[in-house]
mmCIF file with all atom_site columns, C-alpha atoms in Angstrom:
data_model
loop_
_atom_site.group_PDB
_atom_site.id
_atom_site.type_symbol
_atom_site.label_atom_id
_atom_site.label_alt_id
_atom_site.label_comp_id
_atom_site.label_asym_id
_atom_site.label_entity_id
_atom_site.label_seq_id
_atom_site.pdbx_PDB_ins_code
_atom_site.Cartn_x
_atom_site.Cartn_y
_atom_site.Cartn_z
_atom_site.occupancy
_atom_site.B_iso_or_equiv
_atom_site.pdbx_formal_charge
_atom_site.auth_seq_id
_atom_site.auth_comp_id
_atom_site.auth_asym_id
_atom_site.auth_atom_id
_atom_site.pdbx_PDB_model_num
ATOM 1   C CA . UNK A 1 1   ? 101.726 95.787  110.999 1.00 95.00 ? 251 UNK A CA 1
ATOM 2   C CA . UNK A 1 2   ? 98.809  97.812  112.287 1.00 97.00 ? 252 UNK A CA 1
ATOM 3   C CA . UNK A 1 3   ? 95.601  97.327  110.278 1.00 98.00 ? 253 UNK A CA 1
ATOM 4   C CA . UNK A 1 4   ? 92.837  99.926  110.535 1.00 98.00 ? 254 UNK A CA 1
ATOM 5   C CA . UNK A 1 5   ? 89.288  99.734  109.222 1.00 97.00 ? 255 UNK A CA 1
ATOM 6   C CA . UNK A 1 6   ? 87.642  103.166 109.026 1.00 96.00 ? 256 UNK A CA 1
ATOM 7   C CA . UNK A 1 7   ? 83.854  102.978 109.038 1.00 93.00 ? 257 UNK A CA 1
ATOM 8   C CA . UNK A 1 8   ? 80.773  105.188 109.346 1.00 87.00 ? 258 UNK A CA 1
ATOM 9   C CA . UNK A 1 9   ? 77.478  104.172 110.897 1.00 70.00 ? 259 UNK A CA 1
ATOM 10  C CA . UNK A 1 10  ? 75.441  105.085 107.826 1.00 68.00 ? 260 UNK A CA 1
ATOM 11  C CA . UNK A 1 11  ? 74.533  102.336 105.426 1.00 65.00 ? 261 UNK A CA 1
ATOM 12  C CA . UNK A 1 12  ? 75.827  98.860  104.990 1.00 74.00 ? 262 UNK A CA 1
ATOM 13  C CA . UNK A 1 13  ? 76.350  97.271  108.407 1.00 87.00 ? 263 UNK A CA 1
ATOM 14  C CA . UNK A 1 14  ? 76.368  93.859  106.731 1.00 90.00 ? 264 UNK A CA 1
ATOM 15  C CA . UNK A 1 15  ? 79.389  94.858  104.622 1.00 91.00 ? 265 UNK A CA 1
ATOM 16  C CA . UNK A 1 16  ? 81.347  95.930  107.707 1.00 92.00 ? 266 UNK A CA 1
ATOM 17  C CA . UNK A 1 17  ? 80.504  92.606  109.347 1.00 94.00 ? 267 UNK A CA 1
ATOM 18  C CA . UNK A 1 18  ? 81.791  90.757  106.246 1.00 95.00 ? 268 UNK A CA 1
ATOM 19  C CA . UNK A 1 19  ? 85.052  92.737  106.439 1.00 96.00 ? 269 UNK A CA 1
ATOM 20  C CA . UNK A 1 20  ? 85.377  91.989  110.163 1.00 96.00 ? 270 UNK A CA 1
ATOM 21  C CA . UNK A 1 21  ? 84.756  88.272  109.590 1.00 97.00 ? 271 UNK A CA 1
ATOM 22  C CA . UNK A 1 22  ? 87.171  87.968  106.665 1.00 97.00 ? 272 UNK A CA 1
ATOM 23  C CA . UNK A 1 23  ? 89.983  89.642  108.613 1.00 98.00 ? 273 UNK A CA 1
ATOM 24  C CA . UNK A 1 24  ? 89.311  87.657  111.783 1.00 97.00 ? 274 UNK A CA 1
ATOM 25  C CA . UNK A 1 25  ? 89.172  84.339  109.911 1.00 96.00 ? 275 UNK A CA 1
ATOM 26  C CA . UNK A 1 26  ? 92.553  85.188  108.415 1.00 96.00 ? 276 UNK A CA 1
ATOM 27  C CA . UNK A 1 27  ? 94.023  85.895  111.856 1.00 97.00 ? 277 UNK A CA 1
ATOM 28  C CA . UNK A 1 28  ? 94.297  89.652  111.282 1.00 97.00 ? 278 UNK A CA 1
ATOM 29  C CA . UNK A 1 29  ? 93.731  91.853  114.307 1.00 97.00 ? 279 UNK A CA 1
ATOM 30  C CA . UNK A 1 30  ? 92.324  95.111  113.063 1.00 98.00 ? 280 UNK A CA 1
ATOM 31  C CA . UNK A 1 31  ? 91.415  98.348  114.761 1.00 97.00 ? 281 UNK A CA 1
ATOM 32  C CA . UNK A 1 32  ? 87.918  99.450  113.722 1.00 96.00 ? 282 UNK A CA 1
ATOM 33  C CA . UNK A 1 33  ? 87.826  103.249 113.727 1.00 96.00 ? 283 UNK A CA 1
ATOM 34  C CA . UNK A 1 34  ? 84.480  105.051 113.748 1.00 94.00 ? 284 UNK A CA 1
ATOM 35  C CA . UNK A 1 35  ? 84.405  108.017 111.377 1.00 93.00 ? 285 UNK A CA 1
ATOM 36  C CA . UNK A 1 36  ? 82.018  110.569 112.857 1.00 92.00 ? 286 UNK A CA 1
ATOM 37  C CA . UNK A 1 37  ? 82.220  113.369 110.259 1.00 90.00 ? 287 UNK A CA 1
ATOM 38  C CA . UNK A 1 38  ? 83.556  114.125 106.781 1.00 85.00 ? 288 UNK A CA 1
ATOM 39  C CA . UNK A 1 39  ? 87.018  115.033 108.141 1.00 88.00 ? 289 UNK A CA 1
ATOM 40  C CA . UNK A 1 40  ? 87.475  111.978 110.384 1.00 93.00 ? 290 UNK A CA 1
ATOM 41  C CA . UNK A 1 41  ? 89.264  109.917 107.739 1.00 93.00 ? 291 UNK A CA 1
ATOM 42  C CA . UNK A 1 42  ? 91.776  112.698 107.097 1.00 91.00 ? 292 UNK A CA 1
ATOM 43  C CA . UNK A 1 43  ? 92.448  113.026 110.840 1.00 93.00 ? 293 UNK A CA 1
ATOM 44  C CA . UNK A 1 44  ? 92.851  109.245 111.167 1.00 96.00 ? 294 UNK A CA 1
ATOM 45  C CA . UNK A 1 45  ? 95.333  109.064 108.289 1.00 96.00 ? 295 UNK A CA 1
ATOM 46  C CA . UNK A 1 46  ? 97.210  112.144 109.481 1.00 95.00 ? 296 UNK A CA 1
ATOM 47  C CA . UNK A 1 47  ? 97.521  110.683 112.992 1.00 97.00 ? 297 UNK A CA 1
ATOM 48  C CA . UNK A 1 48  ? 98.778  107.335 111.679 1.00 98.00 ? 298 UNK A CA 1
ATOM 49  C CA . UNK A 1 49  ? 101.266 109.156 109.437 1.00 97.00 ? 299 UNK A CA 1
ATOM 50  C CA . UNK A 1 50  ? 102.533 111.184 112.404 1.00 97.00 ? 300 UNK A CA 1
ATOM 51  C CA . UNK A 1 51  ? 103.411 107.957 114.262 1.00 97.00 ? 301 UNK A CA 1
ATOM 52  C CA . UNK A 1 52  ? 105.773 107.023 111.428 1.00 97.00 ? 302 UNK A CA 1
ATOM 53  C CA . UNK A 1 53  ? 105.044 103.295 111.635 1.00 97.00 ? 303 UNK A CA 1
ATOM 54  C CA . UNK A 1 54  ? 103.910 100.959 108.867 1.00 98.00 ? 304 UNK A CA 1
ATOM 55  C CA . UNK A 1 55  ? 100.161 100.482 108.662 1.00 98.00 ? 305 UNK A CA 1
ATOM 56  C CA . UNK A 1 56  ? 97.452  99.209  106.352 1.00 98.00 ? 306 UNK A CA 1
ATOM 57  C CA . UNK A 1 57  ? 93.962  100.465 105.623 1.00 98.00 ? 307 UNK A CA 1
ATOM 58  C CA . UNK A 1 58  ? 91.060  98.182  104.753 1.00 98.00 ? 308 UNK A CA 1
ATOM 59  C CA . UNK A 1 59  ? 87.951  100.195 104.074 1.00 95.00 ? 309 UNK A CA 1
ATOM 60  C CA . UNK A 1 60  ? 84.604  99.233  105.589 1.00 94.00 ? 310 UNK A CA 1
ATOM 61  C CA . UNK A 1 61  ? 83.294  97.602  102.407 1.00 93.00 ? 311 UNK A CA 1
ATOM 62  C CA . UNK A 1 62  ? 86.429  95.820  101.138 1.00 96.00 ? 312 UNK A CA 1
ATOM 63  C CA . UNK A 1 63  ? 86.847  92.074  101.649 1.00 97.00 ? 313 UNK A CA 1
ATOM 64  C CA . UNK A 1 64  ? 90.438  90.877  101.338 1.00 97.00 ? 314 UNK A CA 1
ATOM 65  C CA . UNK A 1 65  ? 91.188  87.357  100.139 1.00 97.00 ? 315 UNK A CA 1
ATOM 66  C CA . UNK A 1 66  ? 92.778  84.883  102.609 1.00 97.00 ? 316 UNK A CA 1
ATOM 67  C CA . UNK A 1 67  ? 96.476  85.622  103.027 1.00 97.00 ? 317 UNK A CA 1
ATOM 68  C CA . UNK A 1 68  ? 96.180  89.046  101.379 1.00 97.00 ? 318 UNK A CA 1
ATOM 69  C CA . UNK A 1 69  ? 97.057  91.104  104.438 1.00 98.00 ? 319 UNK A CA 1
ATOM 70  C CA . UNK A 1 70  ? 100.014 88.846  105.211 1.00 98.00 ? 320 UNK A CA 1
ATOM 71  C CA . UNK A 1 71  ? 101.212 89.338  101.642 1.00 98.00 ? 321 UNK A CA 1
ATOM 72  C CA . UNK A 1 72  ? 101.070 93.122  102.031 1.00 98.00 ? 322 UNK A CA 1
ATOM 73  C CA . UNK A 1 73  ? 102.819 92.986  105.412 1.00 97.00 ? 323 UNK A CA 1
ATOM 74  C CA . UNK A 1 74  ? 105.700 90.897  104.074 1.00 97.00 ? 324 UNK A CA 1
ATOM 75  C CA . UNK A 1 75  ? 106.145 92.812  100.803 1.00 98.00 ? 325 UNK A CA 1
ATOM 76  C CA . UNK A 1 76  ? 109.306 94.961  100.781 1.00 97.00 ? 326 UNK A CA 1
ATOM 77  C CA . UNK A 1 77  ? 107.714 97.636  98.573  1.00 97.00 ? 327 UNK A CA 1
ATOM 78  C CA . UNK A 1 78  ? 106.929 100.907 100.401 1.00 96.00 ? 328 UNK A CA 1
ATOM 79  C CA . UNK A 1 79  ? 103.375 101.498 99.085  1.00 97.00 ? 329 UNK A CA 1
ATOM 80  C CA . UNK A 1 80  ? 101.237 98.489  98.225  1.00 98.00 ? 330 UNK A CA 1
ATOM 81  C CA . UNK A 1 81  ? 97.641  98.219  97.145  1.00 98.00 ? 331 UNK A CA 1
ATOM 82  C CA . UNK A 1 82  ? 95.109  95.654  96.062  1.00 98.00 ? 332 UNK A CA 1
ATOM 83  C CA . UNK A 1 83  ? 92.837  96.830  93.249  1.00 97.00 ? 333 UNK A CA 1
ATOM 84  C CA . UNK A 1 84  ? 89.076  97.040  93.638  1.00 95.00 ? 334 UNK A CA 1
ATOM 85  C CA . UNK A 1 85  ? 86.250  97.803  91.257  1.00 92.00 ? 335 UNK A CA 1
ATOM 86  C CA . UNK A 1 86  ? 83.975  100.846 91.453  1.00 87.00 ? 336 UNK A CA 1
ATOM 87  C CA . UNK A 1 87  ? 82.017  103.128 89.128  1.00 83.00 ? 337 UNK A CA 1
ATOM 88  C CA . UNK A 1 88  ? 85.102  104.370 87.272  1.00 83.00 ? 338 UNK A CA 1
ATOM 89  C CA . UNK A 1 89  ? 86.605  100.906 86.807  1.00 89.00 ? 339 UNK A CA 1
ATOM 90  C CA . UNK A 1 90  ? 89.487  99.239  88.617  1.00 93.00 ? 340 UNK A CA 1
ATOM 91  C CA . UNK A 1 91  ? 91.211  101.432 91.197  1.00 93.00 ? 341 UNK A CA 1
ATOM 92  C CA . UNK A 1 92  ? 94.865  100.636 91.875  1.00 95.00 ? 342 UNK A CA 1
ATOM 93  C CA . UNK A 1 93  ? 95.902  103.651 93.944  1.00 95.00 ? 343 UNK A CA 1
ATOM 94  C CA . UNK A 1 94  ? 92.918  104.131 96.257  1.00 92.00 ? 344 UNK A CA 1
ATOM 95  C CA . UNK A 1 95  ? 92.628  103.445 99.957  1.00 95.00 ? 345 UNK A CA 1
ATOM 96  C CA . UNK A 1 96  ? 90.401  100.348 99.733  1.00 95.00 ? 346 UNK A CA 1
ATOM 97  C CA . UNK A 1 97  ? 93.199  97.975  100.748 1.00 98.00 ? 347 UNK A CA 1
ATOM 98  C CA . UNK A 1 98  ? 96.540  99.710  101.045 1.00 98.00 ? 348 UNK A CA 1
ATOM 99  C CA . UNK A 1 99  ? 99.807  99.401  102.957 1.00 98.00 ? 349 UNK A CA 1
ATOM 100 C CA . UNK A 1 100 ? 102.075 102.322 103.777 1.00 98.00 ? 350 UNK A CA 1
ATOM 101 C CA . UNK A 1 101 ? 105.535 101.426 105.089 1.00 98.00 ? 351 UNK A CA 1
ATOM 102 C CA . UNK A 1 102 ? 107.744 103.373 107.470 1.00 97.00 ? 352 UNK A CA 1
ATOM 103 C CA . UNK A 1 103 ? 109.980 104.060 104.471 1.00 96.00 ? 353 UNK A CA 1
ATOM 104 C CA . UNK A 1 104 ? 107.274 105.803 102.457 1.00 96.00 ? 354 UNK A CA 1
ATOM 105 C CA . UNK A 1 105 ? 106.181 107.835 105.468 1.00 96.00 ? 355 UNK A CA 1
ATOM 106 C CA . UNK A 1 106 ? 109.797 109.010 105.864 1.00 95.00 ? 356 UNK A CA 1
ATOM 107 C CA . UNK A 1 107 ? 109.905 109.910 102.140 1.00 93.00 ? 357 UNK A CA 1
ATOM 108 C CA . UNK A 1 108 ? 106.760 112.041 102.443 1.00 92.00 ? 358 UNK A CA 1
ATOM 109 C CA . UNK A 1 109 ? 106.707 113.251 106.051 1.00 92.00 ? 359 UNK A CA 1
ATOM 110 C CA . UNK A 1 110 ? 104.496 116.259 105.298 1.00 89.00 ? 360 UNK A CA 1
ATOM 111 C CA . UNK A 1 111 ? 101.889 114.305 103.311 1.00 90.00 ? 361 UNK A CA 1
ATOM 112 C CA . UNK A 1 112 ? 99.004  115.708 105.346 1.00 86.00 ? 362 UNK A CA 1
ATOM 113 C CA . UNK A 1 113 ? 100.520 119.086 106.206 1.00 84.00 ? 363 UNK A CA 1
ATOM 114 C CA . UNK A 1 114 ? 101.190 120.542 102.752 1.00 73.00 ? 364 UNK A CA 1
ATOM 115 C CA . UNK A 1 115 ? 98.603  122.651 100.907 1.00 66.00 ? 365 UNK A CA 1
ATOM 116 C CA . UNK A 1 116 ? 96.352  120.692 98.602  1.00 63.00 ? 366 UNK A CA 1
ATOM 117 C CA . UNK A 1 117 ? 97.450  120.565 94.948  1.00 61.00 ? 367 UNK A CA 1
ATOM 118 C CA . UNK A 1 118 ? 95.369  122.406 92.372  1.00 59.00 ? 368 UNK A CA 1
ATOM 119 C CA . UNK A 1 119 ? 95.176  119.531 89.890  1.00 57.00 ? 369 UNK A CA 1
ATOM 120 C CA . UNK A 1 120 ? 91.710  118.340 90.956  1.00 56.00 ? 370 UNK A CA 1
ATOM 121 C CA . UNK A 1 121 ? 89.167  118.420 93.772  1.00 55.00 ? 371 UNK A CA 1
ATOM 122 C CA . UNK A 1 122 ? 91.361  117.436 96.714  1.00 53.00 ? 372 UNK A CA 1
ATOM 123 C CA . UNK A 1 123 ? 89.888  117.962 100.105 1.00 59.00 ? 373 UNK A CA 1
ATOM 124 C CA . UNK A 1 124 ? 90.266  116.666 103.615 1.00 61.00 ? 374 UNK A CA 1
ATOM 125 C CA . UNK A 1 125 ? 86.822  115.137 103.071 1.00 60.00 ? 375 UNK A CA 1
ATOM 126 C CA . UNK A 1 126 ? 86.871  111.335 102.919 1.00 63.00 ? 376 UNK A CA 1
ATOM 127 C CA . UNK A 1 127 ? 85.811  111.270 99.260  1.00 66.00 ? 377 UNK A CA 1
ATOM 128 C CA . UNK A 1 128 ? 88.936  113.085 97.986  1.00 75.00 ? 378 UNK A CA 1
ATOM 129 C CA . UNK A 1 129 ? 91.542  111.697 100.356 1.00 84.00 ? 379 UNK A CA 1
ATOM 130 C CA . UNK A 1 130 ? 92.713  108.795 98.196  1.00 88.00 ? 380 UNK A CA 1
ATOM 131 C CA . UNK A 1 131 ? 93.242  111.167 95.245  1.00 84.00 ? 381 UNK A CA 1
ATOM 132 C CA . UNK A 1 132 ? 95.226  113.532 97.454  1.00 85.00 ? 382 UNK A CA 1
ATOM 133 C CA . UNK A 1 133 ? 97.577  110.745 98.537  1.00 89.00 ? 383 UNK A CA 1
ATOM 134 C CA . UNK A 1 134 ? 97.949  109.270 95.044  1.00 90.00 ? 384 UNK A CA 1
ATOM 135 C CA . UNK A 1 135 ? 98.674  112.639 93.444  1.00 86.00 ? 385 UNK A CA 1
ATOM 136 C CA . UNK A 1 136 ? 101.196 113.628 96.099  1.00 86.00 ? 386 UNK A CA 1
ATOM 137 C CA . UNK A 1 137 ? 103.056 110.366 95.596  1.00 91.00 ? 387 UNK A CA 1
ATOM 138 C CA . UNK A 1 138 ? 102.852 110.827 91.836  1.00 89.00 ? 388 UNK A CA 1
ATOM 139 C CA . UNK A 1 139 ? 104.489 114.255 92.206  1.00 85.00 ? 389 UNK A CA 1
ATOM 140 C CA . UNK A 1 140 ? 107.532 112.636 93.828  1.00 87.00 ? 390 UNK A CA 1
ATOM 141 C CA . UNK A 1 141 ? 107.633 109.742 91.356  1.00 91.00 ? 391 UNK A CA 1
ATOM 142 C CA . UNK A 1 142 ? 106.086 106.986 93.457  1.00 93.00 ? 392 UNK A CA 1
ATOM 143 C CA . UNK A 1 143 ? 103.479 104.508 92.189  1.00 95.00 ? 393 UNK A CA 1
ATOM 144 C CA . UNK A 1 144 ? 101.836 101.768 94.240  1.00 97.00 ? 394 UNK A CA 1
ATOM 145 C CA . UNK A 1 145 ? 103.036 98.201  94.025  1.00 98.00 ? 395 UNK A CA 1
ATOM 146 C CA . UNK A 1 146 ? 99.801  96.522  92.957  1.00 98.00 ? 396 UNK A CA 1
ATOM 147 C CA . UNK A 1 147 ? 99.086  93.020  94.241  1.00 98.00 ? 397 UNK A CA 1
ATOM 148 C CA . UNK A 1 148 ? 96.609  90.643  92.683  1.00 96.00 ? 398 UNK A CA 1
ATOM 149 C CA . UNK A 1 149 ? 94.056  89.315  92.575  1.00 96.00 ? 399 UNK A CA 1
ATOM 150 C CA . UNK A 1 150 ? 91.873  92.277  93.379  1.00 96.00 ? 400 UNK A CA 1
ATOM 151 C CA . UNK A 1 151 ? 89.734  92.520  96.486  1.00 97.00 ? 401 UNK A CA 1
ATOM 152 C CA . UNK A 1 152 ? 85.933  92.556  96.654  1.00 95.00 ? 402 UNK A CA 1
ATOM 153 C CA . UNK A 1 153 ? 84.144  95.889  96.956  1.00 93.00 ? 403 UNK A CA 1
ATOM 154 C CA . UNK A 1 154 ? 80.833  95.287  98.732  1.00 93.00 ? 404 UNK A CA 1
ATOM 155 C CA . UNK A 1 155 ? 79.537  98.803  98.212  1.00 85.00 ? 405 UNK A CA 1
ATOM 156 C CA . UNK A 1 156 ? 76.003  98.291  96.854  1.00 76.00 ? 406 UNK A CA 1
ATOM 157 C CA . UNK A 1 157 ? 76.516  101.047 94.278  1.00 71.00 ? 407 UNK A CA 1
ATOM 158 C CA . UNK A 1 158 ? 79.213  98.982  92.534  1.00 62.00 ? 408 UNK A CA 1
ATOM 159 C CA . UNK A 1 159 ? 78.132  95.383  93.085  1.00 54.00 ? 409 UNK A CA 1
#
């Protein structure tokens, strides 16, 4: 399974290094993708979706416990996540550490092509992308399969 780590150059370089180390020590080969503007994350996700192959996202400040990525890769559920803590509490349907299978991509082939729903502030900006995905899945009756324990969010605002 392809694992991508989207990151920006602003801020916490130490957190990105912790993510890189944790994945490498667990034998996970990840592709580190530099996000250069507010729409980069949307374009990355849209491009991965277009390929139609299973993939996982580990955000630049999320440290996954040993064996966690292997657990996601071997899980038969189509959309898996590992919860993480932030300012609003525990997030179970965000992009912090998430797997999307080929099956779920086939079930929602136009995920990034449809107009944004009106239910809240969805945008192609990185800060609304996880809500867009979660709400679109919710509209077709899909919830994430949540694995535990949760992962560590190294974002200084929440730690």
